[in-house]
PDB file of C-alpha atoms and ligand atoms in Angstrom:
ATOM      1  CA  UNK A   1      52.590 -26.880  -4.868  1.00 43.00           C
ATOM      2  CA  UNK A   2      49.657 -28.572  -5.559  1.00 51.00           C
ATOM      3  CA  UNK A   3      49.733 -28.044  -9.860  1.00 62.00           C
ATOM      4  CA  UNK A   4      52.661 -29.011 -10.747  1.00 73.00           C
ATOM      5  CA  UNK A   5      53.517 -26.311 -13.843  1.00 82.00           C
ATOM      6  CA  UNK A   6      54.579 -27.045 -16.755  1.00 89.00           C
ATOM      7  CA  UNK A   7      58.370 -25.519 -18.462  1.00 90.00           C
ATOM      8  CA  UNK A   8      56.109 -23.366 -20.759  1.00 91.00           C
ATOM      9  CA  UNK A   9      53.390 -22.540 -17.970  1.00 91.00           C
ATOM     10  CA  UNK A  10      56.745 -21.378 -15.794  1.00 91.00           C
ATOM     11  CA  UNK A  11      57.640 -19.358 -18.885  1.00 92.00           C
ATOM     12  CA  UNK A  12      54.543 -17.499 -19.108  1.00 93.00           C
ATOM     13  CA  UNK A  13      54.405 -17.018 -15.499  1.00 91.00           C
ATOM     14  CA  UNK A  14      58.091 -15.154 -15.366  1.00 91.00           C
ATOM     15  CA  UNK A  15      56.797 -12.858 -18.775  1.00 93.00           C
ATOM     16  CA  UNK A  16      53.675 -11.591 -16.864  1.00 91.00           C
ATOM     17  CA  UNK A  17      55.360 -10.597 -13.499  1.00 90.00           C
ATOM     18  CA  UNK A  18      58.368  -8.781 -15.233  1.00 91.00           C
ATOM     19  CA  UNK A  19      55.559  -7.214 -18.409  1.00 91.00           C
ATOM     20  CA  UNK A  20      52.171  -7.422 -17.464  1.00 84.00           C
ATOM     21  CA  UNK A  21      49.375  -6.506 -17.882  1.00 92.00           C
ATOM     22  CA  UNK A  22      50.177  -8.037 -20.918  1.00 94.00           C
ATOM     23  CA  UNK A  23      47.748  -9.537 -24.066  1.00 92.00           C
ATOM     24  CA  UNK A  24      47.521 -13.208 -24.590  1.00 91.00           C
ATOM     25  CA  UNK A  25      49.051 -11.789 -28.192  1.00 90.00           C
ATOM     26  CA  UNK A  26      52.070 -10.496 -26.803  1.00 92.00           C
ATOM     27  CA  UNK A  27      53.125 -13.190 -24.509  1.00 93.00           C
ATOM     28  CA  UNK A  28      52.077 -15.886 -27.624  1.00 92.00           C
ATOM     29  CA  UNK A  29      54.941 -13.141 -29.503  1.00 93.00           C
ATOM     30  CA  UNK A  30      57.656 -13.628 -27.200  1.00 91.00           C
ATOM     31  CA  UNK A  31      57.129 -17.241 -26.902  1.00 90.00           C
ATOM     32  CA  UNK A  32      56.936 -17.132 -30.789  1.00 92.00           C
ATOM     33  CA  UNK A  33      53.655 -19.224 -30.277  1.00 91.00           C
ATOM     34  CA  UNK A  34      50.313 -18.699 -31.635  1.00 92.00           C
ATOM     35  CA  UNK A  35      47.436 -17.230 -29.527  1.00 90.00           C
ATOM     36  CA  UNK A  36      45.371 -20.505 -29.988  1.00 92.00           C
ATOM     37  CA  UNK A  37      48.799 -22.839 -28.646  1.00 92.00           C
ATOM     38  CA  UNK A  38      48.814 -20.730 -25.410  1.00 92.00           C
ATOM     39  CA  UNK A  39      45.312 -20.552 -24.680  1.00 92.00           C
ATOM     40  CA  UNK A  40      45.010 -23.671 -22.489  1.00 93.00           C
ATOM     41  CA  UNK A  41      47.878 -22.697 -20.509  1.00 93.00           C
ATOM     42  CA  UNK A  42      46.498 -19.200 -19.657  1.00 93.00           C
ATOM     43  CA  UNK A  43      43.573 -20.616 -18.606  1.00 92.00           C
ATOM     44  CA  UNK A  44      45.122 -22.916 -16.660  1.00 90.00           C
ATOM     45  CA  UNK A  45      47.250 -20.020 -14.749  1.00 91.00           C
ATOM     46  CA  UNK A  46      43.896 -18.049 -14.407  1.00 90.00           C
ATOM     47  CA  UNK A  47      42.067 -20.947 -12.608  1.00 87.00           C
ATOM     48  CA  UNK A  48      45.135 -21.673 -10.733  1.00 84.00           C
ATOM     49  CA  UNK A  49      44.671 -18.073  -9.459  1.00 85.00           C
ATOM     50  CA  UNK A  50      48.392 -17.675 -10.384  1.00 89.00           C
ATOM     51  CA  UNK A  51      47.396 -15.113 -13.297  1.00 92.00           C
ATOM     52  CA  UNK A  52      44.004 -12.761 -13.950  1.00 90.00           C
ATOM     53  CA  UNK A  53      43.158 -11.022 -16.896  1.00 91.00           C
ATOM     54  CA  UNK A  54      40.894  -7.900 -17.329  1.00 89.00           C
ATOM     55  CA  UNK A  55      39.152  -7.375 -20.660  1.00 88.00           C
ATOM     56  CA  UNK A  56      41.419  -5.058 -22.925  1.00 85.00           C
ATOM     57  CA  UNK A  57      43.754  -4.818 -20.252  1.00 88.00           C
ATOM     58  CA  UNK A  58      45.350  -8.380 -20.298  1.00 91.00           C
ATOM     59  CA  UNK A  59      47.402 -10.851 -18.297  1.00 93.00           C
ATOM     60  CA  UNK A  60      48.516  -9.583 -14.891  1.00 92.00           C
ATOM     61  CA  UNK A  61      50.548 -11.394 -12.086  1.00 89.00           C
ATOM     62  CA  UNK A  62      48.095 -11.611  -8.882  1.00 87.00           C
ATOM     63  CA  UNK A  63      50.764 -11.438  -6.516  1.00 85.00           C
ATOM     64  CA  UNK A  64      49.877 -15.165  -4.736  1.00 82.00           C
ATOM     65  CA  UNK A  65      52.412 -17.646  -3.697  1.00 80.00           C
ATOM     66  CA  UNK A  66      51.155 -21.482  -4.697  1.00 78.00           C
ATOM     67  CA  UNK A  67      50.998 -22.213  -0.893  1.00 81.00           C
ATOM     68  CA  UNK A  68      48.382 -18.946  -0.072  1.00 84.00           C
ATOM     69  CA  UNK A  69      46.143 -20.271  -2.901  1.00 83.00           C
ATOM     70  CA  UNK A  70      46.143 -23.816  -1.546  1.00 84.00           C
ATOM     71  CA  UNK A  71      45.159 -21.875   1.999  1.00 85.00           C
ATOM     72  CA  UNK A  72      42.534 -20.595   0.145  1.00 86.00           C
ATOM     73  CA  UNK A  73      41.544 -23.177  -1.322  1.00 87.00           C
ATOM     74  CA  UNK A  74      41.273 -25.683   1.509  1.00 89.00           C
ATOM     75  CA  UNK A  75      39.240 -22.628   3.454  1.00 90.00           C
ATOM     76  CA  UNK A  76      36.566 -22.909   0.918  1.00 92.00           C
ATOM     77  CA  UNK A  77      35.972 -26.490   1.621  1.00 95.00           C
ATOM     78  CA  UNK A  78      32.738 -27.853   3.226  1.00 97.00           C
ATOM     79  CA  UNK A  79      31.112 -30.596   5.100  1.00 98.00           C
ATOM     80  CA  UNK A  80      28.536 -30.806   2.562  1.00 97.00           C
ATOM     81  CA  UNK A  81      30.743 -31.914  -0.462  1.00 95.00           C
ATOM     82  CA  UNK A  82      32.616 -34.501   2.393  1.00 96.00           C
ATOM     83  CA  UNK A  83      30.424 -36.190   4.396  1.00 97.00           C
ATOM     84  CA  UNK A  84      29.412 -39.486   4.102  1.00 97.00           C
ATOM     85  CA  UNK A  85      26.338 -41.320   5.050  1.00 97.00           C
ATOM     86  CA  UNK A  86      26.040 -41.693   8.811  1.00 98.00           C
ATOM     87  CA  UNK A  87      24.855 -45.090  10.659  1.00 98.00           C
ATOM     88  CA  UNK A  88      22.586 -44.511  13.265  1.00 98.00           C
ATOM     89  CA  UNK A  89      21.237 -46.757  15.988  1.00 98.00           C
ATOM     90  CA  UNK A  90      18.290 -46.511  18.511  1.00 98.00           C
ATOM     91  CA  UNK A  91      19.143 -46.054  21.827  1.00 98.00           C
ATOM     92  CA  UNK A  92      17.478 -49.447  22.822  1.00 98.00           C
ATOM     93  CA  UNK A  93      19.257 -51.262  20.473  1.00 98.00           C
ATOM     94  CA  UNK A  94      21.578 -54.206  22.367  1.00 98.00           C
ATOM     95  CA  UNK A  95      25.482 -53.710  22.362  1.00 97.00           C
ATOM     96  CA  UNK A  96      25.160 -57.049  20.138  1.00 97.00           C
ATOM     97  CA  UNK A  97      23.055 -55.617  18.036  1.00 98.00           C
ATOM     98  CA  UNK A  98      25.686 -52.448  17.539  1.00 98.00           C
ATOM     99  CA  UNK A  99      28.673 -54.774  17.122  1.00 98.00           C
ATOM    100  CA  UNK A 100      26.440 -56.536  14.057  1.00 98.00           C
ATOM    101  CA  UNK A 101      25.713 -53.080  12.553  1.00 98.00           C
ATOM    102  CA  UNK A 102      29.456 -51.696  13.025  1.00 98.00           C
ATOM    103  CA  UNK A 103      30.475 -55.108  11.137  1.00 98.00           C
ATOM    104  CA  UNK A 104      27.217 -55.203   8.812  1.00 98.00           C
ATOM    105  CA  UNK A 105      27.802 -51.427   7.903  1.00 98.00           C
ATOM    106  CA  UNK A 106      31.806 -51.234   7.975  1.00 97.00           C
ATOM    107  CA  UNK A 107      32.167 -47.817   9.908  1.00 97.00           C
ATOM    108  CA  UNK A 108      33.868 -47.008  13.439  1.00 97.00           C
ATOM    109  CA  UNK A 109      31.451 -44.752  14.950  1.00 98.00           C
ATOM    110  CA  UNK A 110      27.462 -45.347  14.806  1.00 98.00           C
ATOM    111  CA  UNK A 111      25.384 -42.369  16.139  1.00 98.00           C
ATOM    112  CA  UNK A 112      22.565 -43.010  18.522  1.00 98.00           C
ATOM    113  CA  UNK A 113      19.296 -41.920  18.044  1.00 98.00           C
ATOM    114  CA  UNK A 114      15.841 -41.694  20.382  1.00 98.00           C
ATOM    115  CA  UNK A 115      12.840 -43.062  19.038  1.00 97.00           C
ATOM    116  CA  UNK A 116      12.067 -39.500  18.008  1.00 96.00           C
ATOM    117  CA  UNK A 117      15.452 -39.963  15.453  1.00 96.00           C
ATOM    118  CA  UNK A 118      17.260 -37.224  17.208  1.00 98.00           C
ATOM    119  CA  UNK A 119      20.747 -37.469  18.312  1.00 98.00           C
ATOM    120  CA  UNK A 120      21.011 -38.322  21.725  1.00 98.00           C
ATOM    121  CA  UNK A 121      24.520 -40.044  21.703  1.00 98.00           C
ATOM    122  CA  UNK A 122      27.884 -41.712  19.975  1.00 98.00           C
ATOM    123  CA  UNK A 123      29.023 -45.361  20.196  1.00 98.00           C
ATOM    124  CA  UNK A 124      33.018 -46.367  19.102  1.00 98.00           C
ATOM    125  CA  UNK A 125      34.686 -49.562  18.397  1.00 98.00           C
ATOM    126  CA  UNK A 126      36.740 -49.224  21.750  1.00 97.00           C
ATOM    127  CA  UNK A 127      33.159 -48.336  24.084  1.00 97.00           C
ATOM    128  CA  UNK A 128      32.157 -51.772  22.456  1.00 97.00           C
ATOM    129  CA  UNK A 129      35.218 -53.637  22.850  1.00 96.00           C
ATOM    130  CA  UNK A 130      35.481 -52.371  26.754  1.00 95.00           C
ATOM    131  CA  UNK A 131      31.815 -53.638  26.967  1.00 95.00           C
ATOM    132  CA  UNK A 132      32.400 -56.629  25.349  1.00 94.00           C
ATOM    133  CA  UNK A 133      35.400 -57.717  27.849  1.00 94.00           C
ATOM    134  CA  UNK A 134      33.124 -58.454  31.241  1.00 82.00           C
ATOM    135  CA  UNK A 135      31.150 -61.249  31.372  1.00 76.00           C
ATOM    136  CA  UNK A 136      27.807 -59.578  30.395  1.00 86.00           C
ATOM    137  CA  UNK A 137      25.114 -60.125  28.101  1.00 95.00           C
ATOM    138  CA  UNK A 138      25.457 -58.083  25.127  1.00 96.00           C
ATOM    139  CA  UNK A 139      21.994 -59.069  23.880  1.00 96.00           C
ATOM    140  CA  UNK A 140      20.352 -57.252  26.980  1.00 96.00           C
ATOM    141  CA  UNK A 141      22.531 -54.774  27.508  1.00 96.00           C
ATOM    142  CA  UNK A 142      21.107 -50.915  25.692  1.00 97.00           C
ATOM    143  CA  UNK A 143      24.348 -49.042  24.042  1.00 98.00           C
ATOM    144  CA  UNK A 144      22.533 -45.918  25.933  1.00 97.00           C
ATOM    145  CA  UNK A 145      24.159 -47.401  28.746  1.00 96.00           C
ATOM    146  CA  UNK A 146      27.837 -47.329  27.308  1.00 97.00           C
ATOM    147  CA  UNK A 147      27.593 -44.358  24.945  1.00 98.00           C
ATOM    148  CA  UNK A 148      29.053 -41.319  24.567  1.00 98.00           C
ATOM    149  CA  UNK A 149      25.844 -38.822  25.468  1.00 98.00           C
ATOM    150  CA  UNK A 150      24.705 -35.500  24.729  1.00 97.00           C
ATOM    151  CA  UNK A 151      25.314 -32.472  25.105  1.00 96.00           C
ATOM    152  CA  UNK A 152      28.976 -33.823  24.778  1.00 97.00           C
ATOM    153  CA  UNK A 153      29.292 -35.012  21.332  1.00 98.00           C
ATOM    154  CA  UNK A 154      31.091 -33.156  18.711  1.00 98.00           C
ATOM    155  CA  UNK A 155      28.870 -31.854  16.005  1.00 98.00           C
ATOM    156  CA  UNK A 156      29.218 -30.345  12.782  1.00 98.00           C
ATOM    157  CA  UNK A 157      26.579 -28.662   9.976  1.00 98.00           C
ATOM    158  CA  UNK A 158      27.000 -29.598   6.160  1.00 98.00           C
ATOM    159  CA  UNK A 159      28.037 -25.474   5.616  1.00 98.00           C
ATOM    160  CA  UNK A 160      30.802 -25.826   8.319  1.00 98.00           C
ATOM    161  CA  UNK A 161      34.467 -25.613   6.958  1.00 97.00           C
ATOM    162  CA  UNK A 162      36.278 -28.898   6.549  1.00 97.00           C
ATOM    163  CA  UNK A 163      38.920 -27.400   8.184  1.00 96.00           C
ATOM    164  CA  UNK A 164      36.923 -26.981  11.234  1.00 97.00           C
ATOM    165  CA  UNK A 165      36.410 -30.373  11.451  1.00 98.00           C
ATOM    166  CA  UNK A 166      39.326 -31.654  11.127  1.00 97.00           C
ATOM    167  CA  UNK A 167      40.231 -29.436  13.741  1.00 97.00           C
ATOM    168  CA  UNK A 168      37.611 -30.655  15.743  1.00 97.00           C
ATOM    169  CA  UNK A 169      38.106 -34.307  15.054  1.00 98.00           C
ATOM    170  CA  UNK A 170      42.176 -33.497  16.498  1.00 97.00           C
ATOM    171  CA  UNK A 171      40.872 -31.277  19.727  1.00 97.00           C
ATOM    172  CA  UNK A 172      38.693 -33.807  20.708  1.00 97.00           C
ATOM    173  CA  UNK A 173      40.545 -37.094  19.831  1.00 97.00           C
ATOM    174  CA  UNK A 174      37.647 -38.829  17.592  1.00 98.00           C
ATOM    175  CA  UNK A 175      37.139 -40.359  14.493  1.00 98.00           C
ATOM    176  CA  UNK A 176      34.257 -39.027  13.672  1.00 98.00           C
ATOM    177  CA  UNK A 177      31.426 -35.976  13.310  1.00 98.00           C
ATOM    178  CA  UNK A 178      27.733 -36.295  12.996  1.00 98.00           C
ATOM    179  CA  UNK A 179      26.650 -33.564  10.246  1.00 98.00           C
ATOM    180  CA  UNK A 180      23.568 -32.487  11.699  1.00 98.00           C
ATOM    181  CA  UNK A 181      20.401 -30.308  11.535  1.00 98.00           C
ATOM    182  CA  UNK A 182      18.862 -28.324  14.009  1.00 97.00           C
ATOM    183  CA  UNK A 183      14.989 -28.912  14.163  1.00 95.00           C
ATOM    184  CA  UNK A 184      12.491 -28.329  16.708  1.00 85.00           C
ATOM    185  CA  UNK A 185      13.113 -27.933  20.431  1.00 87.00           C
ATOM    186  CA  UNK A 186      16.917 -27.856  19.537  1.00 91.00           C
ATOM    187  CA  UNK A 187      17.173 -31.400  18.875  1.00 96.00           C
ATOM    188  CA  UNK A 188      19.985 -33.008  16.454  1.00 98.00           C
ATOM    189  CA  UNK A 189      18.695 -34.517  13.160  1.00 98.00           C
ATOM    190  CA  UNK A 190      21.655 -36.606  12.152  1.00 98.00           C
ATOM    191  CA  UNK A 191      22.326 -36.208   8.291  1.00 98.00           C
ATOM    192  CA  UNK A 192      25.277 -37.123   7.761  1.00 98.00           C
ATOM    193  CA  UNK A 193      28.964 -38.260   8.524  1.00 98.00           C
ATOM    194  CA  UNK A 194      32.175 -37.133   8.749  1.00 98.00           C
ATOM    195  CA  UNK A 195      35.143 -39.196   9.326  1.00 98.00           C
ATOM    196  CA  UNK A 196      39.227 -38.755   9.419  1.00 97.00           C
ATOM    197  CA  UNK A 197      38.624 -40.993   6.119  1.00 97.00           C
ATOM    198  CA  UNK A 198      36.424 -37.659   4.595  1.00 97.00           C
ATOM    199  CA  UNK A 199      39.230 -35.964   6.068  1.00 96.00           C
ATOM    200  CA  UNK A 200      42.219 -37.613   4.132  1.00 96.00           C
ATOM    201  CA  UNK A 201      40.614 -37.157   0.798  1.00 94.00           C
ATOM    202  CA  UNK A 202      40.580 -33.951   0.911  1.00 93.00           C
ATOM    203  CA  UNK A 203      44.277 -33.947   0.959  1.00 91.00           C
ATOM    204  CA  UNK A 204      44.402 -36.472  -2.130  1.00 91.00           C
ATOM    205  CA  UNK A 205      41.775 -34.474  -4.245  1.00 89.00           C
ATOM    206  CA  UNK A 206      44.316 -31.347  -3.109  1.00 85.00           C
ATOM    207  CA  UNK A 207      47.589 -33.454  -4.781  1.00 82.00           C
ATOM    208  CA  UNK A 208      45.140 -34.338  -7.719  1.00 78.00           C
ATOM    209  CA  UNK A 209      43.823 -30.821  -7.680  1.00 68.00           C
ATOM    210  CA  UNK A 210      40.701 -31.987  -8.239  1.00 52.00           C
ATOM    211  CA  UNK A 211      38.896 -29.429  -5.820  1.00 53.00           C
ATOM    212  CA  UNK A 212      38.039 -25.945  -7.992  1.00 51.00           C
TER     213      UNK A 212
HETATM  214  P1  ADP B 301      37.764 -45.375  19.116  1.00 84.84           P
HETATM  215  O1  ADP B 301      37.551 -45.263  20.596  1.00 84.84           O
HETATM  216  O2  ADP B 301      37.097 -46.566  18.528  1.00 84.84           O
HETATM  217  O3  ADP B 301      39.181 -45.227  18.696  1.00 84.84           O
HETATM  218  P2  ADP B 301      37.014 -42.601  18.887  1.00 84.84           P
HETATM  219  O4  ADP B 301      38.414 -42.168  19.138  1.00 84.84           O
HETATM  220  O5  ADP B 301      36.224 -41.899  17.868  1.00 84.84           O
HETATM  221  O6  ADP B 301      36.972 -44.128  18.482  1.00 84.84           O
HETATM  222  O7  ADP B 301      36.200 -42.523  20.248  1.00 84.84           O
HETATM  223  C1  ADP B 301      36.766 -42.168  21.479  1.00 84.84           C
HETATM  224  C2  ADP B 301      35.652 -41.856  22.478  1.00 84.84           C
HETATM  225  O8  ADP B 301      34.963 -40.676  22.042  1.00 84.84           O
HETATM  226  C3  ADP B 301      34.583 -42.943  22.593  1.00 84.84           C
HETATM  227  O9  ADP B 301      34.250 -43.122  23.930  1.00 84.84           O
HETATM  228  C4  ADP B 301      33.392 -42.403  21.802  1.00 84.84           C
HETATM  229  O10 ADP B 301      32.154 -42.770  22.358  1.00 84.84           O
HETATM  230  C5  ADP B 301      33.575 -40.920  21.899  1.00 84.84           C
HETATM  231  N1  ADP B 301      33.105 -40.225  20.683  1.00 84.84           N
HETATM  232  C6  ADP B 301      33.064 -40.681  19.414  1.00 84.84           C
HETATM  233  N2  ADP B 301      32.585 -39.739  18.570  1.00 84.84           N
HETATM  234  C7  ADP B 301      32.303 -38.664  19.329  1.00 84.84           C
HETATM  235  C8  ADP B 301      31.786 -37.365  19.056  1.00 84.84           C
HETATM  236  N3  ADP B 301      31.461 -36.974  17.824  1.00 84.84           N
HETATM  237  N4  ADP B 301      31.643 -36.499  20.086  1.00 84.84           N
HETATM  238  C9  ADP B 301      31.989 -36.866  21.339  1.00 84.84           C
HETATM  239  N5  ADP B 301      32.474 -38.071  21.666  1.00 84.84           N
HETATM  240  C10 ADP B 301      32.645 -38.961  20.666  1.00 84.84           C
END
């Protein structure tokens, strides 16, 4: 579970299922608690989504396990409040130059870009490694020549659910996701990033419960 509840908040829990609806007053009774000591932990239980309370009704039990509220939860989540900023390249740019910028910039994945700025392809560590093994010059060589292209890359939009991308990012055996925006003619705008890095904070915020 990802809050871990407290003895008390346990307590509270077990006298709402078996009484409620119940008033913060009677539960603070048959803790022998004040109203103003319990407080915090009914709100905590509300927010949870454990308890909810109606106005002159009181406490009631909503009936969800810890595990369907973390489904919930995570279902909620967007690209928007995950992404990072993306790298982008032009198209002409050398396979030296990429290296530099991968190094320069510290990310796995730089997105290409015509001289328009719309997405026209993907460039990994391994595409620049395998380029990198021959014999040729980097300097002169474009990465349009050993990217990933369009229409195959893997997009996402910042109101798309994490958990689509993650899914995505698994499918498809990538690191990463361009967040992008649709603009004239169908082209890509790239605005953002998101990699399996966005991805695994998500599931630390989750064990801090910082996502509400
Ligand atoms: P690496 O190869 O460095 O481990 P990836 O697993 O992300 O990195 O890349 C695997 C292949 O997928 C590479 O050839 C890369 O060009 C391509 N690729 C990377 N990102 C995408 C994407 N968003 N959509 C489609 N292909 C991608």
């Amino acid at each position: 579970m990802i809050i871990e509840l407290t003895e008390r908040q346990e307590y509270i829990l077990n006298i709402v299922k078996e009484n409620g609806p119940i008033t913060g007053e009677h539960i603070a009774d048959q803790l022998s608690l004040t109203r103003a000591t319990l407080r915090p932990d009914l709100a905590i239980l509300t927010m949870a989504g454990f308890l909810d309370a109606r106005p002159r009704v009181g406490y009631f039990f909503t009936g969800k396990t810890g595990s369907q509220l973390l489904t919930e939860k995570v279902k909620k989540l967007t690209v928007q409040d995950y992404q990072s900023i993306p790298v982008v390249v032009n198209e002409s740019n050398s396979v030296y130059d990429a290296i530099c910028t991968m190094f320069l910039e510290d990310v796995g994945t730089l997105f290409v870009v015509n001289t328009d700025s719309f997405l026209v392809g993907a460039v990994s560590r391994k595409d620049l490694l395998r380029a990198s093994i021959g014999n040729q010059d980097l300097e002169a060589m474009p990465v349009s020549i050993i990217m990933s292209r369009m229409p195959n890359i893997a997009v996402c939009e910042k109101n798309d659910l994490v958990i689509e991308v993650a899914n995505k990012l698994i499918e498809k055996q990538i690191d990463a996701l361009p967040v992008v925006k649709t603009v004239q003619d169908n082209q890509l705008e790239v605005t953002g990033r998101v990699t399996k890095t966005n991805i695994t904070k998500v599931l630390v915020d989750l064990s801090h419960d910082q996502i509400d």
